[in-house]
XYZ file of C-alpha atoms in Angstrom:
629
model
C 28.341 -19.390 -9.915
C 27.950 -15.651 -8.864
C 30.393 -13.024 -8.491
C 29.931 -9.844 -6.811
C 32.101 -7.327 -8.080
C 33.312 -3.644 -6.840
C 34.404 -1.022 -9.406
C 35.979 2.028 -8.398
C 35.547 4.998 -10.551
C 38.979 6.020 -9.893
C 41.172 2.948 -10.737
C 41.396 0.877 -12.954
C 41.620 -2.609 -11.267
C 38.443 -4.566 -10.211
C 38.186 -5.942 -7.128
C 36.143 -9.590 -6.539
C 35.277 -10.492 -3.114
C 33.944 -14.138 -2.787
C 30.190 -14.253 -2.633
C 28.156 -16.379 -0.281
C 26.532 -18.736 -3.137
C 29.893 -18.842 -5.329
C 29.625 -22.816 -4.103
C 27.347 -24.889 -1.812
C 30.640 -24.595 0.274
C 30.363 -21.025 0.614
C 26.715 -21.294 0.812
C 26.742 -23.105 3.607
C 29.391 -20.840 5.721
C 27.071 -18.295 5.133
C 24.510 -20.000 6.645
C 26.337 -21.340 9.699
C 26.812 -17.223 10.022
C 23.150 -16.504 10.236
C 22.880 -15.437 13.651
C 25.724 -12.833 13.300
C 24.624 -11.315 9.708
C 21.233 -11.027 11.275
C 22.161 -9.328 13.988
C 24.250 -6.813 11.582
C 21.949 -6.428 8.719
C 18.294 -6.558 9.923
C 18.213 -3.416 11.651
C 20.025 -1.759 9.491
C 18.614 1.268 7.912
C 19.419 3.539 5.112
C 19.225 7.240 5.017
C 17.403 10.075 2.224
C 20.941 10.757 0.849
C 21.697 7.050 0.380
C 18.384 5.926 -0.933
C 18.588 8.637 -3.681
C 21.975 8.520 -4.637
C 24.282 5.231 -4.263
C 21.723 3.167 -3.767
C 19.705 4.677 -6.915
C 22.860 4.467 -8.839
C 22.990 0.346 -9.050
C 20.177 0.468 -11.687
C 22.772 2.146 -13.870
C 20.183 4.043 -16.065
C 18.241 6.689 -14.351
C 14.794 6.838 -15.289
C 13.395 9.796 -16.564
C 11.196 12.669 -14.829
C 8.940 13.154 -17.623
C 5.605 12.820 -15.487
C 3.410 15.820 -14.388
C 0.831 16.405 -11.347
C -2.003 15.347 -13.751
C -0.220 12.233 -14.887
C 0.087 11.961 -11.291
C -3.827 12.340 -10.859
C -4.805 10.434 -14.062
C -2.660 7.351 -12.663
C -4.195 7.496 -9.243
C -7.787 7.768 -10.575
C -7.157 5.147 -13.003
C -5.215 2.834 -10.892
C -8.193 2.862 -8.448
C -11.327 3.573 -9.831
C -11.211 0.413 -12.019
C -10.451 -1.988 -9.464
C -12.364 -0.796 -6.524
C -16.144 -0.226 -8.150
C -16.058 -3.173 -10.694
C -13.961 -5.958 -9.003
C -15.312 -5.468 -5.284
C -18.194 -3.544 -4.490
C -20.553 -6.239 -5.427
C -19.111 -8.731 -2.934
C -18.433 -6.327 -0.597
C -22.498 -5.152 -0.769
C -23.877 -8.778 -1.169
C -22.039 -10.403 1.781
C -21.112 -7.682 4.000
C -22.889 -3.969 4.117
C -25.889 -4.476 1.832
C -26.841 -0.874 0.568
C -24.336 0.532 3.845
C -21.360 0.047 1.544
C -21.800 3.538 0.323
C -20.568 4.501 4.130
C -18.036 1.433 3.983
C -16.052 3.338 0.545
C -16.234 6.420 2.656
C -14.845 5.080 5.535
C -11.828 3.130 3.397
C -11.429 6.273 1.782
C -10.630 8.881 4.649
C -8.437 5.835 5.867
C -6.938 6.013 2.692
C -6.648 9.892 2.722
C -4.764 9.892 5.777
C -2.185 7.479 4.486
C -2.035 9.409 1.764
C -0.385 12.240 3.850
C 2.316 10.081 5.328
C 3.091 8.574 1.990
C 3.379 12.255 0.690
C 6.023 13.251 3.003
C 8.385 10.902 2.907
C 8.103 10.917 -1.652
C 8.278 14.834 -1.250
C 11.586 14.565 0.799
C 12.765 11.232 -0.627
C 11.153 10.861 -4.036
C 12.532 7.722 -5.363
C 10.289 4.916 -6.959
C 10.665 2.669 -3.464
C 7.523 3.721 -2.161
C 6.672 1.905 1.247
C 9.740 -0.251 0.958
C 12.352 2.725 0.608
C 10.195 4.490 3.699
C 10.277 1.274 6.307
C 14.167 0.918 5.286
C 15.167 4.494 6.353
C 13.654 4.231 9.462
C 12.874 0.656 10.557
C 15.469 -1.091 8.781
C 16.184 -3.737 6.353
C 14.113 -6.651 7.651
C 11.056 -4.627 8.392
C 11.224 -3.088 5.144
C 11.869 -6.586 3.696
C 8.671 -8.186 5.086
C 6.553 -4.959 3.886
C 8.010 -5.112 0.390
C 7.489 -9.197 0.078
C 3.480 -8.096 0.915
C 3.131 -5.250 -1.336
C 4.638 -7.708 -4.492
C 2.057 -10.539 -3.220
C -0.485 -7.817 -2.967
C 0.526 -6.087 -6.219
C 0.565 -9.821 -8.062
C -2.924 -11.213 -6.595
C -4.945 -8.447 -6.735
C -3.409 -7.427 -10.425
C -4.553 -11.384 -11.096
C -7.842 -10.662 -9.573
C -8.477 -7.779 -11.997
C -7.525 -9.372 -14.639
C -9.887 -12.307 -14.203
C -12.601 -10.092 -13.497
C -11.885 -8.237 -17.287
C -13.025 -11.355 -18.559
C -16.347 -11.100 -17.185
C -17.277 -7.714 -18.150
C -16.324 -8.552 -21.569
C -18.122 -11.019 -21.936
C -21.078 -8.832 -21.315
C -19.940 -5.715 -23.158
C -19.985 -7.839 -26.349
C -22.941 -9.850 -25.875
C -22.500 -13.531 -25.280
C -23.658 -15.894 -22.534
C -20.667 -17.870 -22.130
C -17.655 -17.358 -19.400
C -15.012 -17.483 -22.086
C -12.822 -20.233 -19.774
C -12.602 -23.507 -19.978
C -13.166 -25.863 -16.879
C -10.346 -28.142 -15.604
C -12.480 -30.912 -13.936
C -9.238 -32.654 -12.069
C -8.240 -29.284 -10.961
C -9.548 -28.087 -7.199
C -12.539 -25.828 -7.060
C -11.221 -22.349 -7.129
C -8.523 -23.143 -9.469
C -10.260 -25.127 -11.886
C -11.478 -22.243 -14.640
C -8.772 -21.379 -16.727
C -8.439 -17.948 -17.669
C -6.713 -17.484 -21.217
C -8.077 -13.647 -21.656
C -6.796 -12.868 -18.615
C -3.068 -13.843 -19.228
C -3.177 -12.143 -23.005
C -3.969 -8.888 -21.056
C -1.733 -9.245 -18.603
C 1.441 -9.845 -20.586
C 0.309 -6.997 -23.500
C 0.530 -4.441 -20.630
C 3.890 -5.826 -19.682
C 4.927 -5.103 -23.437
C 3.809 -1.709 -23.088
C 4.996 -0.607 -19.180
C 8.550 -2.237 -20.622
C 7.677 0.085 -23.526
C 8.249 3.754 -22.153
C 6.681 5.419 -18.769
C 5.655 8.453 -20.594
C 3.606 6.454 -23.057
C 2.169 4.470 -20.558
C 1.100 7.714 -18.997
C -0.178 8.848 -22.141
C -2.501 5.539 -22.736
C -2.844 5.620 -19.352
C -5.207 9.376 -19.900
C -6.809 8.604 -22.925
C -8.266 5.331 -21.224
C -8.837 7.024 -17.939
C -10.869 9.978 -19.295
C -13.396 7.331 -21.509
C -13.715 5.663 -18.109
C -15.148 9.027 -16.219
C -17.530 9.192 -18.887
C -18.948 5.399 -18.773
C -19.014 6.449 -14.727
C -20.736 9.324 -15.041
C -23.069 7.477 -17.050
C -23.689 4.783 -14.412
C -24.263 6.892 -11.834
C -26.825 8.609 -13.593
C -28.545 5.577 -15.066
C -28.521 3.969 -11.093
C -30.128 7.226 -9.943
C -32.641 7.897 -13.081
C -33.458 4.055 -13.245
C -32.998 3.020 -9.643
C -35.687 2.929 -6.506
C -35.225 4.079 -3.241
C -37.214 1.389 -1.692
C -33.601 -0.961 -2.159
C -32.165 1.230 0.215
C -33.827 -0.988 2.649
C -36.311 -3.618 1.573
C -34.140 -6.656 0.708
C -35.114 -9.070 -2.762
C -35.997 -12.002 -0.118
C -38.197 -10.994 2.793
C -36.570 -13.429 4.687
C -33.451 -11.607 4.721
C -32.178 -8.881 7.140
C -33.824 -5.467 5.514
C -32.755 -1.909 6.428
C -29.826 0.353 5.141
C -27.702 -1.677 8.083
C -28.606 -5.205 7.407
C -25.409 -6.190 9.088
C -25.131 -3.675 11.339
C -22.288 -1.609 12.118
C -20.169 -4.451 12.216
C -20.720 -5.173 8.297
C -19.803 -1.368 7.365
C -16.660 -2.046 8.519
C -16.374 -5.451 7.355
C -17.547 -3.982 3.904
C -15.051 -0.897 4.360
C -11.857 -3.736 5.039
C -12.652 -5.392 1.815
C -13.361 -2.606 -0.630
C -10.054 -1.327 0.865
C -8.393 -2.814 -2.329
C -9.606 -0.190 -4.478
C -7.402 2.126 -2.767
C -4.341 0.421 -3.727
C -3.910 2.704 -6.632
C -2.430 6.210 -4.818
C 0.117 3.580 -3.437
C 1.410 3.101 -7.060
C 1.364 6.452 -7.709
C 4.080 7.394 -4.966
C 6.271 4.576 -6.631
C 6.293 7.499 -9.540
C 7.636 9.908 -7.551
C 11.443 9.130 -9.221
C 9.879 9.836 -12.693
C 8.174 13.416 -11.375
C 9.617 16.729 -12.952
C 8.607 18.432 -9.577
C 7.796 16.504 -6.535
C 7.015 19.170 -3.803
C 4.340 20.720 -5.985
C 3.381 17.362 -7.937
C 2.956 14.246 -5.386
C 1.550 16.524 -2.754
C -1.610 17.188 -5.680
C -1.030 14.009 -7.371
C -1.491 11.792 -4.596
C -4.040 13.215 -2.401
C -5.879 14.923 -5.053
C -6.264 11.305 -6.844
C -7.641 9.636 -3.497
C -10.718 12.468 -2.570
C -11.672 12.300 -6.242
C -11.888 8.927 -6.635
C -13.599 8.379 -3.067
C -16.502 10.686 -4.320
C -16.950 8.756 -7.453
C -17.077 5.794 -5.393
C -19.594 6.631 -2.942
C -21.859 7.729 -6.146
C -21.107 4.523 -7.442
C -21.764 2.602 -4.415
C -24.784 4.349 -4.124
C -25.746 4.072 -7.915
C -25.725 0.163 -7.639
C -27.833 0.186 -4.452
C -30.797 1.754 -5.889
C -30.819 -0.403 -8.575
C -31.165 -3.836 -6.958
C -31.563 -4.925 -3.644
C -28.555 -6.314 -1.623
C -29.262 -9.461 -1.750
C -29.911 -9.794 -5.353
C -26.603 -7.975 -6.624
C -24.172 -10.318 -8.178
C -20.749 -10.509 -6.719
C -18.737 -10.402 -9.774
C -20.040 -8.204 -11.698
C -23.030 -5.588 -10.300
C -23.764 -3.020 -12.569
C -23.973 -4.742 -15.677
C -25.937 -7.817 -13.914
C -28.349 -4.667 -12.537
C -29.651 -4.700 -16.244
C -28.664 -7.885 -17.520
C -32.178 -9.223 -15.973
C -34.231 -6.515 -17.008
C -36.467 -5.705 -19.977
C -35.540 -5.766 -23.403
C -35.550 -1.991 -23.424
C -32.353 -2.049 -21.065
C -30.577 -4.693 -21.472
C -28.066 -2.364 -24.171
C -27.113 -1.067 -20.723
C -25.755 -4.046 -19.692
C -23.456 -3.741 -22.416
C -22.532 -0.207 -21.772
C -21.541 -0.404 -18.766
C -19.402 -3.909 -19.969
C -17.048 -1.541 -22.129
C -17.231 0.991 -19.476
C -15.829 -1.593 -17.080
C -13.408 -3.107 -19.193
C -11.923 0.043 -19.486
C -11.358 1.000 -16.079
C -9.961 -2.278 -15.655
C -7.077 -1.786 -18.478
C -5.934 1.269 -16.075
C -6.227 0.075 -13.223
C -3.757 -2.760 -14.346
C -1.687 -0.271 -16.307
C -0.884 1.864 -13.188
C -0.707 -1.440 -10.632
C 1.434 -3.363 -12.778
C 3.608 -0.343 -13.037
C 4.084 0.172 -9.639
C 4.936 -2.860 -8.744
C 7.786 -2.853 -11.335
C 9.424 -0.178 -9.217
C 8.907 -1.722 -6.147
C 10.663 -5.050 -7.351
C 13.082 -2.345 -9.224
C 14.299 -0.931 -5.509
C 14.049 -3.926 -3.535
C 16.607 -5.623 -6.170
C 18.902 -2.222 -5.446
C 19.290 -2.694 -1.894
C 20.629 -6.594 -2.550
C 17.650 -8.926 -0.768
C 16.824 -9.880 -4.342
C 18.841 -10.456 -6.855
C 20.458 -6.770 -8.152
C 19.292 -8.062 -11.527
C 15.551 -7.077 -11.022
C 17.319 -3.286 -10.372
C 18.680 -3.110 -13.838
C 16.998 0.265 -15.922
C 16.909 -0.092 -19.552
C 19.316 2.242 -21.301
C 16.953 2.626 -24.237
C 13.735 2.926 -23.189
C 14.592 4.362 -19.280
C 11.913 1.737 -17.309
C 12.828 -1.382 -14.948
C 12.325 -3.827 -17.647
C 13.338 -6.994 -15.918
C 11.192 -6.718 -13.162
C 8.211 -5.419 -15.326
C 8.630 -8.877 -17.340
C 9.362 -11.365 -14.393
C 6.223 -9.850 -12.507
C 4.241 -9.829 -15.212
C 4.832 -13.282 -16.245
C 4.388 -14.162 -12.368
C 1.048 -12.599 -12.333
C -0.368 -14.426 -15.874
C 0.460 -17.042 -14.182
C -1.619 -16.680 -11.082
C -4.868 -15.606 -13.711
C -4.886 -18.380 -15.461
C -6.132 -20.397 -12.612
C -6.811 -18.867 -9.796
C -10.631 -17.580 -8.866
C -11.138 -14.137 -7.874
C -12.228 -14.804 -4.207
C -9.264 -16.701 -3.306
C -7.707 -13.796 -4.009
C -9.393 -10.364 -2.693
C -9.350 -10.640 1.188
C -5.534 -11.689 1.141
C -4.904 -8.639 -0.746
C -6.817 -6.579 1.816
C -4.855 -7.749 4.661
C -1.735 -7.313 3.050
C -2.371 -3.737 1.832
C -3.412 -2.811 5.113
C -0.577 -4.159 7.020
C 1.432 -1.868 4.667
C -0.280 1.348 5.358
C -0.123 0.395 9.043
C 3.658 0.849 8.568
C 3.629 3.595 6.855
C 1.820 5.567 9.727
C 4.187 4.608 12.054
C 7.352 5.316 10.081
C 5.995 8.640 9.825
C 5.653 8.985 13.117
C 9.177 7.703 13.751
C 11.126 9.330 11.524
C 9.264 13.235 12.681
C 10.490 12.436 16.411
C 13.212 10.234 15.993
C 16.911 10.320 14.240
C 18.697 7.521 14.114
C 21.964 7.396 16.354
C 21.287 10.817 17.655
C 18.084 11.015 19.212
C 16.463 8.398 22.371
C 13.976 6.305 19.823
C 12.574 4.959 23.647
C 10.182 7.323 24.144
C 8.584 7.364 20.444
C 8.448 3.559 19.921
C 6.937 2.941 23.891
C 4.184 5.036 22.579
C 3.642 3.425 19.182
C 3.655 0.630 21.220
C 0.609 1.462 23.559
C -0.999 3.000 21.024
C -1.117 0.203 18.832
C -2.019 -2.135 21.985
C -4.485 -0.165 23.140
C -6.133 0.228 19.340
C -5.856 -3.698 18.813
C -7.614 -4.512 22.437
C -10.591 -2.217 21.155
C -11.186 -3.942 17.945
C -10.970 -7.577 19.752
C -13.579 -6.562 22.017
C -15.768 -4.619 19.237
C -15.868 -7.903 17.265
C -15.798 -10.489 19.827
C -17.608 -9.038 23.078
C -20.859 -10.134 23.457
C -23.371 -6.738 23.393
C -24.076 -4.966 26.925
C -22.726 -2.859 29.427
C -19.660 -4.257 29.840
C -18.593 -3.620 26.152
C -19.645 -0.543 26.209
C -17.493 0.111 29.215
C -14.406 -1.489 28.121
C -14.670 -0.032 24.476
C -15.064 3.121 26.340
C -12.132 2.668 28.500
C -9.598 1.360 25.315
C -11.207 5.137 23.639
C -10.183 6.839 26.661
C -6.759 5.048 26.983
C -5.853 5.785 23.359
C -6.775 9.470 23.303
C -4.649 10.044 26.512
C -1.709 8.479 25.160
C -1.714 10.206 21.988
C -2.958 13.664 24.029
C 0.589 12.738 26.406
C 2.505 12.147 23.211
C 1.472 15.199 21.634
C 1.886 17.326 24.913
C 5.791 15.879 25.059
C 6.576 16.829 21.468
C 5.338 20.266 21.465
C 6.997 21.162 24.235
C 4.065 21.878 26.757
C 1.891 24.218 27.406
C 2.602 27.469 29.966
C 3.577 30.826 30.147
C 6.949 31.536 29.013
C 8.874 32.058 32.836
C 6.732 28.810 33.635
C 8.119 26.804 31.097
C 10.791 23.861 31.623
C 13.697 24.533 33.406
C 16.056 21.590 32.152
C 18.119 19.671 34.898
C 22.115 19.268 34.001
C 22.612 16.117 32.206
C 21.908 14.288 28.897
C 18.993 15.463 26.205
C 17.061 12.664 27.601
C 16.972 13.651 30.814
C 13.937 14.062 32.881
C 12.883 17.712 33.343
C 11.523 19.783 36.439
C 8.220 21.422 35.588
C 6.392 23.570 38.161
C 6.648 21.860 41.947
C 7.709 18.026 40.137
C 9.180 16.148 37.699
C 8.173 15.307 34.162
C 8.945 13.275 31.008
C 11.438 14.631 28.655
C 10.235 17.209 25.889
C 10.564 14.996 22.506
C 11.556 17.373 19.615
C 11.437 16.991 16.369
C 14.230 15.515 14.333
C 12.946 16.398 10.989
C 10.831 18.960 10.157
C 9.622 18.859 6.657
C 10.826 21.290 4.881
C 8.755 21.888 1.837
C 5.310 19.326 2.593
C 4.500 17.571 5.933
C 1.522 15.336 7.373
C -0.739 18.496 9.560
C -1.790 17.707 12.929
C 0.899 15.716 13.201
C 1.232 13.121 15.468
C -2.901 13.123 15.385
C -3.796 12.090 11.753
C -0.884 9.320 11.128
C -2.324 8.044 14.723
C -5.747 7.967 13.428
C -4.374 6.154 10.332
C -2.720 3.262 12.697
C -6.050 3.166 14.530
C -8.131 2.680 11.447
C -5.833 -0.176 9.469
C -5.597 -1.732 12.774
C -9.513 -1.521 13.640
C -9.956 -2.512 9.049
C -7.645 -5.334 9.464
C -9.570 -6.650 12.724
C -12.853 -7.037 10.575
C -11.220 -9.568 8.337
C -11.933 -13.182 8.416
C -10.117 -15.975 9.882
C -8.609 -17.684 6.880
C -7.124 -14.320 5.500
C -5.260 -14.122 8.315
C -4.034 -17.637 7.620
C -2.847 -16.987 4.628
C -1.117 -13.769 5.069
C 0.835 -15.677 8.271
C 1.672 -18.733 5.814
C 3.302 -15.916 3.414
C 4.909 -14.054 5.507
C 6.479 -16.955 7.122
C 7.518 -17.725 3.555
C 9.031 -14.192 3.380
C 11.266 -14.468 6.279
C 12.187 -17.909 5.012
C 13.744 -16.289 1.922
C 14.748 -13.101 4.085
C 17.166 -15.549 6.130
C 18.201 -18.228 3.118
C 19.021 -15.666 0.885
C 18.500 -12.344 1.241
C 20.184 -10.938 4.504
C 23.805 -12.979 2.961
C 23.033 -10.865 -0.106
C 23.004 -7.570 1.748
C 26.058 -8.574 3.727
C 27.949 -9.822 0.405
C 26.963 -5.772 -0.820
C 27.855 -4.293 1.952
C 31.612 -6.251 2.376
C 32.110 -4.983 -1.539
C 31.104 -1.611 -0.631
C 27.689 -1.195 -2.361
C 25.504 -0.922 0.774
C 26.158 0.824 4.228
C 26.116 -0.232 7.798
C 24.203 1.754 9.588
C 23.323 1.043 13.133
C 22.056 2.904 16.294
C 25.385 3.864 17.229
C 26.637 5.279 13.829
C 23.408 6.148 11.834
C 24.351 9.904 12.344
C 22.935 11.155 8.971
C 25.096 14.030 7.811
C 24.249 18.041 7.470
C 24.117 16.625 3.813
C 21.935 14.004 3.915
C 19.682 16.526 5.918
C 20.189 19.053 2.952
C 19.676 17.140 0.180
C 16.614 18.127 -1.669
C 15.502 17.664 -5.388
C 16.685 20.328 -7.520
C 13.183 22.019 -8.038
């Protein structure tokens, strides 16, 4: 039986409204209401003021802002370096971009980079722990945002699993012994049949300690971090002292494809979509931004700062590992330590280096993921499409413990069984698909405010731009080489840069001298304008501008960004993309049995808003509220 309740703060009764799962009775109403509740709540969207606020308020205890720009930093670096170089670079090199991966990690990372910027503005001028979720709400609504923050908790769970798993390996080598340390389940399906009990001890001891206290995690978080530079630093100059340039192009196996491209082109982007993962960390980061003392000076360095550091010591890395061993003869799991694990006697101590090394940068980058996706599951249960008990803040210790322990539980769960290949392109896809809507939120939100602004004109060009970015990577993978590829790829290049050139033109205004400008015809905002001897589109202006940190170049590098997940997410194989339909299918399963009747149910007792195209008008002081600084 559940009971949604509505206190007012200035009487003394309580009011109960019925909710939809009191009974199966009520249940089903609700459900015979679908259409109608859809129709009212998916497109609904929140606004800054709301979303740091009353909609912050329903976790009761307000975390603290204890957290500086370097715990900002040492996060992101952990949170990234450990998954990224020791989890997927050796799959990424073996089956994908041989000793080219070191121009795959630089191509994920400047795609990173520039989602880095959008995510920056919206935690500098809404810097609550929502991340991605809180961002799609404000400006796509609450169905949007629903889907995106059901894929960032898969993502968040599997790859967290995946890292986990792959702890075990390294060590196993840092200490020396020849066995896997998990037992074999011979009735169990191949892929799931190694259980993984290391795995699930680290996962739920973290879970202890994120439930623990943010600034301690932060703490632990450093002192793990800064040991893990070291053992870096170390393996980049061991791979460059020990390593030969001859594996920069002469394969182990003659009979395999030799060169620095032995996939060509094609596999440096297939190698740059699936070492993609390693960039999941900065997104955790801006899921801190509620717990940062000053967010225009902090996430702005935090965040971006983290993301060109780490993509340095990746390339190094990247490049590190190829000199050492050929492509072909790196192993998947684990490629630096298995770089020395066949050598002489002389070496092999390296092996175990580089085991502790590893192990460490795999604690952090579970510390920071696992706490990031606590806040995620933190906000989604304050805006009602889960359960408002995830929401709840501890009074004592100031963290989202209930979602820290039911996510941390959930991913165990998946490490025990679950084998790490299963795991890393679905993660991929998913992360991407998230970035993809955070460059066009940003986008959105710049040009567009909701109920007062035509969103027409913005969205038809998101629209082509998208279209136009998805035909070009169809016909880059599946167009046969020749002319005609060349000319259509060359035509989609030309499309997109004059619709974004068009775009750009419209929202500055034009170009001119000043008496030559636009003289505006009577009528409407939207109207079309009379430029010269004819008739142009409307001038788009800006409905926010940032006031204290915005994406430059704007709308060119968010446009780039959509260009790049799309082009990332179009090098991915065919069964990832099964997988991430069959879960998102799942998603808006649970978005229409559950959690849009949840959002209504808050919204009749007062805790949400309605917001709509007609009535989104966001006040002078939603527009003025900024973080006391």
């Amino acid at each position: 039986m559940v009971q949604m309740e509505n206190h007012d703060s200035s009487s003394t009764t309580t009011t109960t409204t019925s909710s939809s799962f009191s009974s199966f009775k009520t249940y089903f109403h609700a459900l015979s209401h679908t259409p109608h509740r859809l129709a009212r709540r998916a497109c609904s969207v929140s606004t800054s003021f709301q979303e740091t606020s009353r909609v912050r308020a329903m976790s009761g205890t307000d975390m603290k802002r204890t957290l500086r720009w370097y715990d900002l930093v040492g996060f992101g670096v952990g949170g990234m370096v450990g998954a990224g170089v020791f989890v997927t670079t050796g799959t990424a090199s073996r089956r994908y971009a041989g000793p080219s991966v070191v121009l795959s990690y630089a191509i994920a990372g400047l795609c990173a980079l520039l989602s880095a910027f959008c995510y920056t503005e919206f935690a500098v001028d809404m810097p609550v722990a929502g991340g991605a979720f809180s961002y799609i709400r404000v400006t796509f609504g609450e169905f949007l945002a629903f889907l995106t923050g059901a894929n960032l908790i898969i993502d968040y769970v599997l790859s967290n699993a995946a890292v986990a798993r792959s702890f075990t390996t390294y060590f196993v080598t840092a200490i020396g012994v020849s066995t896997k340390l998990r037992i074999t389940v011979h009735f169990l399906p191949k892929g799931f049949n190694e259980i993984d009990i290391l795995a699930v001890a680290l996962v739920l001891i973290l879970t202890l300690v994120i439930c623990y206290s943010t600034r301690e995690s932060s703490l632990l978080n450093m002192v793990l971090t800064v040991l893990h530079i070291m053992f870096i630093l170390f393996v980049i100059l061991m791979g460059f002292w020990r390593g030969e340039w001859k594996n920069f192009s002469e394969p182990g196996n003659p009979k395999h494809p030799g060169g620095f491209f032995p996939f060509g082109a094609s596999g440096v982007f297939n190698g740059a979509a699936m070492v993609y993962l390693s960039y999941i960390g900065y997104d955790a980061v801006s899921t801190m931004a509620e717990e940062v003392r000053n967010p225009v000076r902090d996430i702005p360095v935090g965040v971006s700062g983290s993301v060109i550091l780490v993509t340095v010591l990746y390339c190094l890395m990247a490049a590190s590992m190829s000199l050492l061993l050929p492509y072909d003869m790196i192993d998947p799991e684990a490629p630096f330590s298995g770089a020395f694990r066949g050598g002489s006697d002389g070496w092999k101590w390296v092996s175990n280096v580089i085991g502790v090394g590893a192990s460490f940068g795999i604690l952090t980058s579970l510390l920071v993921a696992m706490l990031g996706q606590a806040r995620y599951m933190c906000v989604i249960g304050r805006s009602s499409v889960v359960p408002a008990w995830f929401a709840k803040v501890h009074p004592r210790t100031s963290t989202p413990v209930n979602a820290s322990a039911f996510l941390g539980i959930f991913t165990a769960a998946i490490a025990l069984f679950t084998d790490l290949n299963i795991l890393l392109n679905l993660v991929s896809i998913g992360t991407l698909f998230v970035f993809y809507m955070v460059a066009n939120a940003v986008i959105y939100r710049r040009y567009v405010s909701v109920g007062t602004t035509n969103p027409w004109p913005t969205l038809s060009f998101l629209f082509c731009f998208s279209l136009t970015s998805i035909i070009f990577t169809v016909m880059w993978q599946f167009a046969p080489p020749g002319k005609p590829k060349a000319f259509i790829l060359g035509a989609c290049t030309a499309i997109a840069v004059g619709v974004l050139q068009s775009f750009h033109h419209r929202v500055n205004g034009g170009s001119g001298t000043p008496q030559n400008r636009v003289m505006e015809s009577k009528g409407p905002s939207n109207d079309w304008r009379f430029w010269g001897n004819g008739w142009r589109p409307p001038i788009i202006p800006e409905a926010r501008k940032p006031e204290f940190w915005g994406v430059p170049l704007m709308p060119w590098i968010p446009s780039i960004s959509i260009f790049l997940n799309i082009f990332l997410l179009g090098s991915l194989d065919r069964p990832s993309y099964v997988r991430f339909g069959f879960f998102s299918a799942l998603a808006v399963l649970v978005y229409l049995l559950y959690s849009v009747h949840a959002s209504f149910d808050a919204e009749e007792d007062g805790k949400l808003g309605h917001n709509s195209g007609e009535n989104a008008k966001e006040s002078i002081e939603t527009e003025d509220h900024k973080l006391e600084v």
